[in-house]
Amino acid sequence: MNSQAVGMLRQHLAEGHTVCVVTASIDEWVRPLCARLGVTTVMATGIEVTADGMVTGRFLGANCCGRQKVERLLQLFPRRQSYRLYAYGDSSGDDELLAMADEGFRLGRRRLFGRWPLLRHCCPDDGVGGRRSLAARG
């Protein structure tokens, strides 16, 4: 995972936001890393594994890329106007997710540039009518 993305994840977690990772990467690869970082909500591409642990090479459902990232995020957090969405992305597969974010950034190899979302996180309502925040990483 990009070191900038890890830094942003940690920052959002420290601010009390709920962070979810939304990625086309394989669920079984991403989930352990996310758990180590303190991220419990992961939306990734599932793969078929047989009862004896063999990977078949087939996806379980759609690849979590492009529009699929938006659809999965909205399934889990459907009331889009009730939270502020931050996103950080590093590929064209993040474009749809970045486009729907309130604030988004495209990650470069060495620096953050542009206003494209990749990370989404969600934090509790501030109790005074403010919107929650949600961060997702593509």
JSON list of C-alpha atoms in Angstrom, two decimals:
[
{"chain": "A", "resi": 1, "resn": "MET", "atom": "CA", "xyz": [0.00, 0.00, 0.00]},
{"chain": "A", "resi": 2, "resn": "ASN", "atom": "CA", "xyz": [1.24, 3.47, -0.86]},
{"chain": "A", "resi": 3, "resn": "SER", "atom": "CA", "xyz": [2.98, 5.12, 2.13]},
{"chain": "A", "resi": 4, "resn": "GLN", "atom": "CA", "xyz": [0.98, 8.31, 1.56]},
{"chain": "A", "resi": 5, "resn": "ALA", "atom": "CA", "xyz": [-2.24, 6.31, 1.70]},
{"chain": "A", "resi": 6, "resn": "VAL", "atom": "CA", "xyz": [-1.15, 4.67, 4.96]},
{"chain": "A", "resi": 7, "resn": "GLY", "atom": "CA", "xyz": [-0.37, 8.10, 6.39]},
{"chain": "A", "resi": 8, "resn": "MET", "atom": "CA", "xyz": [-3.78, 9.42, 5.40]},
{"chain": "A", "resi": 9, "resn": "LEU", "atom": "CA", "xyz": [-5.52, 6.34, 6.80]},
{"chain": "A", "resi": 10, "resn": "ARG", "atom": "CA", "xyz": [-3.77, 6.87, 10.12]},
{"chain": "A", "resi": 11, "resn": "GLN", "atom": "CA", "xyz": [-4.64, 10.57, 10.14]},
{"chain": "A", "resi": 12, "resn": "HIS", "atom": "CA", "xyz": [-8.34, 9.90, 9.50]},
{"chain": "A", "resi": 13, "resn": "LEU", "atom": "CA", "xyz": [-8.40, 7.17, 12.15]},
{"chain": "A", "resi": 14, "resn": "ALA", "atom": "CA", "xyz": [-6.74, 9.53, 14.66]},
{"chain": "A", "resi": 15, "resn": "GLU", "atom": "CA", "xyz": [-9.48, 12.08, 13.93]},
{"chain": "A", "resi": 16, "resn": "GLY", "atom": "CA", "xyz": [-12.11, 9.48, 14.83]},
{"chain": "A", "resi": 17, "resn": "HIS", "atom": "CA", "xyz": [-13.33, 8.89, 11.28]},
{"chain": "A", "resi": 18, "resn": "THR", "atom": "CA", "xyz": [-14.58, 5.54, 10.17]},
{"chain": "A", "resi": 19, "resn": "VAL", "atom": "CA", "xyz": [-12.24, 4.49, 7.40]},
{"chain": "A", "resi": 20, "resn": "CYS", "atom": "CA", "xyz": [-13.05, 1.94, 4.75]},
{"chain": "A", "resi": 21, "resn": "VAL", "atom": "CA", "xyz": [-10.78, 0.64, 2.06]},
{"chain": "A", "resi": 22, "resn": "VAL", "atom": "CA", "xyz": [-12.43, 0.18, -1.33]},
{"chain": "A", "resi": 23, "resn": "THR", "atom": "CA", "xyz": [-10.09, -1.64, -3.69]},
{"chain": "A", "resi": 24, "resn": "ALA", "atom": "CA", "xyz": [-9.95, -3.89, -6.73]},
{"chain": "A", "resi": 25, "resn": "SER", "atom": "CA", "xyz": [-7.22, -5.88, -4.98]},
{"chain": "A", "resi": 26, "resn": "ILE", "atom": "CA", "xyz": [-8.00, -9.38, -3.72]},
{"chain": "A", "resi": 27, "resn": "ASP", "atom": "CA", "xyz": [-9.86, -9.39, -0.41]},
{"chain": "A", "resi": 28, "resn": "GLU", "atom": "CA", "xyz": [-7.68, -12.08, 1.15]},
{"chain": "A", "resi": 29, "resn": "TRP", "atom": "CA", "xyz": [-4.55, -10.01, 0.48]},
{"chain": "A", "resi": 30, "resn": "VAL", "atom": "CA", "xyz": [-5.88, -6.65, 1.60]},
{"chain": "A", "resi": 31, "resn": "ARG", "atom": "CA", "xyz": [-7.92, -7.53, 4.69]},
{"chain": "A", "resi": 32, "resn": "PRO", "atom": "CA", "xyz": [-4.94, -8.62, 6.90]},
{"chain": "A", "resi": 33, "resn": "LEU", "atom": "CA", "xyz": [-3.01, -5.43, 6.10]},
{"chain": "A", "resi": 34, "resn": "CYS", "atom": "CA", "xyz": [-6.07, -3.30, 6.79]},
{"chain": "A", "resi": 35, "resn": "ALA", "atom": "CA", "xyz": [-6.60, -5.07, 10.11]},
{"chain": "A", "resi": 36, "resn": "ARG", "atom": "CA", "xyz": [-3.01, -4.25, 11.10]},
{"chain": "A", "resi": 37, "resn": "LEU", "atom": "CA", "xyz": [-3.70, -0.60, 10.30]},
{"chain": "A", "resi": 38, "resn": "GLY", "atom": "CA", "xyz": [-6.95, -0.57, 12.31]},
{"chain": "A", "resi": 39, "resn": "VAL", "atom": "CA", "xyz": [-9.32, -0.52, 9.33]},
{"chain": "A", "resi": 40, "resn": "THR", "atom": "CA", "xyz": [-12.21, -2.94, 9.78]},
{"chain": "A", "resi": 41, "resn": "THR", "atom": "CA", "xyz": [-14.34, -2.05, 6.77]},
{"chain": "A", "resi": 42, "resn": "VAL", "atom": "CA", "xyz": [-12.89, -3.45, 3.55]},
{"chain": "A", "resi": 43, "resn": "MET", "atom": "CA", "xyz": [-14.58, -3.67, 0.16]},
{"chain": "A", "resi": 44, "resn": "ALA", "atom": "CA", "xyz": [-12.40, -5.67, -2.23]},
{"chain": "A", "resi": 45, "resn": "THR", "atom": "CA", "xyz": [-12.57, -8.23, -5.01]},
{"chain": "A", "resi": 46, "resn": "GLY", "atom": "CA", "xyz": [-13.45, -11.66, -3.72]},
{"chain": "A", "resi": 47, "resn": "ILE", "atom": "CA", "xyz": [-11.92, -14.81, -5.17]},
{"chain": "A", "resi": 48, "resn": "GLU", "atom": "CA", "xyz": [-13.23, -18.33, -5.21]},
{"chain": "A", "resi": 49, "resn": "VAL", "atom": "CA", "xyz": [-11.46, -20.74, -2.88]},
{"chain": "A", "resi": 50, "resn": "THR", "atom": "CA", "xyz": [-12.37, -24.43, -2.68]},
{"chain": "A", "resi": 51, "resn": "ALA", "atom": "CA", "xyz": [-13.12, -26.23, 0.59]},
{"chain": "A", "resi": 52, "resn": "ASP", "atom": "CA", "xyz": [-9.55, -27.56, 0.64]},
{"chain": "A", "resi": 53, "resn": "GLY", "atom": "CA", "xyz": [-8.06, -24.06, 0.22]},
{"chain": "A", "resi": 54, "resn": "MET", "atom": "CA", "xyz": [-7.30, -24.04, -3.50]},
{"chain": "A", "resi": 55, "resn": "VAL", "atom": "CA", "xyz": [-7.74, -20.74, -5.36]},
{"chain": "A", "resi": 56, "resn": "THR", "atom": "CA", "xyz": [-9.69, -21.33, -8.57]},
{"chain": "A", "resi": 57, "resn": "GLY", "atom": "CA", "xyz": [-8.78, -18.05, -10.29]},
{"chain": "A", "resi": 58, "resn": "ARG", "atom": "CA", "xyz": [-12.44, -17.00, -10.52]},
{"chain": "A", "resi": 59, "resn": "PHE", "atom": "CA", "xyz": [-13.90, -13.88, -8.92]},
{"chain": "A", "resi": 60, "resn": "LEU", "atom": "CA", "xyz": [-16.78, -14.11, -6.47]},
{"chain": "A", "resi": 61, "resn": "GLY", "atom": "CA", "xyz": [-18.97, -11.41, -7.95]},
{"chain": "A", "resi": 62, "resn": "ALA", "atom": "CA", "xyz": [-17.79, -8.31, -9.76]},
{"chain": "A", "resi": 63, "resn": "ASN", "atom": "CA", "xyz": [-14.28, -6.90, -9.67]},
{"chain": "A", "resi": 64, "resn": "CYS", "atom": "CA", "xyz": [-14.32, -3.96, -7.22]},
{"chain": "A", "resi": 65, "resn": "CYS", "atom": "CA", "xyz": [-13.14, -1.44, -9.80]},
{"chain": "A", "resi": 66, "resn": "GLY", "atom": "CA", "xyz": [-14.57, 1.72, -11.32]},
{"chain": "A", "resi": 67, "resn": "ARG", "atom": "CA", "xyz": [-18.32, 2.09, -10.85]},
{"chain": "A", "resi": 68, "resn": "GLN", "atom": "CA", "xyz": [-18.35, -1.03, -8.64]},
{"chain": "A", "resi": 69, "resn": "LYS", "atom": "CA", "xyz": [-16.45, 0.92, -5.95]},
{"chain": "A", "resi": 70, "resn": "VAL", "atom": "CA", "xyz": [-19.18, 3.56, -5.87]},
{"chain": "A", "resi": 71, "resn": "GLU", "atom": "CA", "xyz": [-21.96, 0.95, -5.79]},
{"chain": "A", "resi": 72, "resn": "ARG", "atom": "CA", "xyz": [-20.39, -0.97, -2.91]},
{"chain": "A", "resi": 73, "resn": "LEU", "atom": "CA", "xyz": [-19.75, 2.18, -0.91]},
{"chain": "A", "resi": 74, "resn": "LEU", "atom": "CA", "xyz": [-23.34, 3.34, -1.39]},
{"chain": "A", "resi": 75, "resn": "GLN", "atom": "CA", "xyz": [-24.66, -0.08, -0.34]},
{"chain": "A", "resi": 76, "resn": "LEU", "atom": "CA", "xyz": [-22.90, 0.26, 2.99]},
{"chain": "A", "resi": 77, "resn": "PHE", "atom": "CA", "xyz": [-23.35, 4.04, 3.38]},
{"chain": "A", "resi": 78, "resn": "PRO", "atom": "CA", "xyz": [-26.51, 4.84, 1.36]},
{"chain": "A", "resi": 79, "resn": "ARG", "atom": "CA", "xyz": [-27.39, 8.26, 2.77]},
{"chain": "A", "resi": 80, "resn": "ARG", "atom": "CA", "xyz": [-24.75, 10.10, 0.74]},
{"chain": "A", "resi": 81, "resn": "GLN", "atom": "CA", "xyz": [-25.82, 13.57, 1.88]},
{"chain": "A", "resi": 82, "resn": "SER", "atom": "CA", "xyz": [-25.36, 12.59, 5.55]},
{"chain": "A", "resi": 83, "resn": "TYR", "atom": "CA", "xyz": [-21.56, 12.40, 5.49]},
{"chain": "A", "resi": 84, "resn": "ARG", "atom": "CA", "xyz": [-18.56, 14.19, 4.08]},
{"chain": "A", "resi": 85, "resn": "LEU", "atom": "CA", "xyz": [-16.60, 11.95, 1.76]},
{"chain": "A", "resi": 86, "resn": "TYR", "atom": "CA", "xyz": [-12.82, 12.11, 1.48]},
{"chain": "A", "resi": 87, "resn": "ALA", "atom": "CA", "xyz": [-11.13, 9.90, -1.09]},
{"chain": "A", "resi": 88, "resn": "TYR", "atom": "CA", "xyz": [-7.61, 9.13, -2.26]},
{"chain": "A", "resi": 89, "resn": "GLY", "atom": "CA", "xyz": [-6.82, 7.24, -5.46]},
{"chain": "A", "resi": 90, "resn": "ASP", "atom": "CA", "xyz": [-3.92, 6.20, -7.62]},
{"chain": "A", "resi": 91, "resn": "SER", "atom": "CA", "xyz": [-5.43, 4.75, -10.81]},
{"chain": "A", "resi": 92, "resn": "SER", "atom": "CA", "xyz": [-8.15, 5.24, -13.39]},
{"chain": "A", "resi": 93, "resn": "GLY", "atom": "CA", "xyz": [-10.13, 2.54, -11.56]},
{"chain": "A", "resi": 94, "resn": "ASP", "atom": "CA", "xyz": [-10.67, 5.14, -8.82]},
{"chain": "A", "resi": 95, "resn": "ASP", "atom": "CA", "xyz": [-12.09, 7.85, -11.07]},
{"chain": "A", "resi": 96, "resn": "GLU", "atom": "CA", "xyz": [-15.79, 7.23, -10.31]},
{"chain": "A", "resi": 97, "resn": "LEU", "atom": "CA", "xyz": [-15.15, 7.09, -6.58]},
{"chain": "A", "resi": 98, "resn": "LEU", "atom": "CA", "xyz": [-13.02, 10.23, -6.73]},
{"chain": "A", "resi": 99, "resn": "ALA", "atom": "CA", "xyz": [-15.70, 12.05, -8.70]},
{"chain": "A", "resi": 100, "resn": "MET", "atom": "CA", "xyz": [-18.36, 11.47, -6.04]},
{"chain": "A", "resi": 101, "resn": "ALA", "atom": "CA", "xyz": [-16.19, 12.57, -3.10]},
{"chain": "A", "resi": 102, "resn": "ASP", "atom": "CA", "xyz": [-16.56, 15.93, -1.38]},
{"chain": "A", "resi": 103, "resn": "GLU", "atom": "CA", "xyz": [-12.79, 16.12, -1.22]},
{"chain": "A", "resi": 104, "resn": "GLY", "atom": "CA", "xyz": [-10.51, 13.81, -3.11]},
{"chain": "A", "resi": 105, "resn": "PHE", "atom": "CA", "xyz": [-6.89, 13.42, -3.95]},
{"chain": "A", "resi": 106, "resn": "ARG", "atom": "CA", "xyz": [-5.03, 11.38, -6.48]},
{"chain": "A", "resi": 107, "resn": "LEU", "atom": "CA", "xyz": [-1.88, 9.88, -5.03]},
{"chain": "A", "resi": 108, "resn": "GLY", "atom": "CA", "xyz": [1.30, 10.08, -7.04]},
{"chain": "A", "resi": 109, "resn": "ARG", "atom": "CA", "xyz": [4.35, 7.96, -6.45]},
{"chain": "A", "resi": 110, "resn": "ARG", "atom": "CA", "xyz": [5.95, 10.68, -4.35]},
{"chain": "A", "resi": 111, "resn": "ARG", "atom": "CA", "xyz": [3.33, 13.29, -3.68]},
{"chain": "A", "resi": 112, "resn": "LEU", "atom": "CA", "xyz": [-0.38, 14.01, -3.48]},
{"chain": "A", "resi": 113, "resn": "PHE", "atom": "CA", "xyz": [-1.74, 16.01, -6.39]},
{"chain": "A", "resi": 114, "resn": "GLY", "atom": "CA", "xyz": [-5.03, 17.11, -7.82]},
{"chain": "A", "resi": 115, "resn": "ARG", "atom": "CA", "xyz": [-8.48, 16.90, -6.24]},
{"chain": "A", "resi": 116, "resn": "TRP", "atom": "CA", "xyz": [-9.42, 13.28, -6.81]},
{"chain": "A", "resi": 117, "resn": "PRO", "atom": "CA", "xyz": [-10.74, 10.94, -4.08]},
{"chain": "A", "resi": 118, "resn": "LEU", "atom": "CA", "xyz": [-9.33, 7.60, -3.10]},
{"chain": "A", "resi": 119, "resn": "LEU", "atom": "CA", "xyz": [-9.99, 7.26, 0.60]},
{"chain": "A", "resi": 120, "resn": "ARG", "atom": "CA", "xyz": [-13.41, 7.43, 2.16]},
{"chain": "A", "resi": 121, "resn": "HIS", "atom": "CA", "xyz": [-14.02, 7.63, 5.87]},
{"chain": "A", "resi": 122, "resn": "CYS", "atom": "CA", "xyz": [-16.95, 8.22, 8.09]},
{"chain": "A", "resi": 123, "resn": "CYS", "atom": "CA", "xyz": [-16.98, 9.81, 11.50]},
{"chain": "A", "resi": 124, "resn": "PRO", "atom": "CA", "xyz": [-19.79, 10.20, 14.02]},
{"chain": "A", "resi": 125, "resn": "ASP", "atom": "CA", "xyz": [-22.16, 13.12, 13.75]},
{"chain": "A", "resi": 126, "resn": "ASP", "atom": "CA", "xyz": [-20.81, 16.06, 15.70]},
{"chain": "A", "resi": 127, "resn": "GLY", "atom": "CA", "xyz": [-24.16, 16.42, 17.48]},
{"chain": "A", "resi": 128, "resn": "VAL", "atom": "CA", "xyz": [-24.82, 19.90, 16.17]},
{"chain": "A", "resi": 129, "resn": "GLY", "atom": "CA", "xyz": [-26.27, 19.00, 12.81]},
{"chain": "A", "resi": 130, "resn": "GLY", "atom": "CA", "xyz": [-22.96, 18.58, 11.04]},
{"chain": "A", "resi": 131, "resn": "ARG", "atom": "CA", "xyz": [-22.44, 15.85, 8.49]},
{"chain": "A", "resi": 132, "resn": "ARG", "atom": "CA", "xyz": [-20.43, 12.76, 9.34]},
{"chain": "A", "resi": 133, "resn": "SER", "atom": "CA", "xyz": [-17.26, 12.07, 7.38]},
{"chain": "A", "resi": 134, "resn": "LEU", "atom": "CA", "xyz": [-16.50, 8.93, 5.43]},
{"chain": "A", "resi": 135, "resn": "ALA", "atom": "CA", "xyz": [-13.15, 7.93, 3.93]},
{"chain": "A", "resi": 136, "resn": "ALA", "atom": "CA", "xyz": [-12.51, 5.16, 1.44]},
{"chain": "A", "resi": 137, "resn": "ARG", "atom": "CA", "xyz": [-9.32, 4.15, -0.32]},
{"chain": "A", "resi": 138, "resn": "GLY", "atom": "CA", "xyz": [-9.46, 2.78, -3.83]}
]
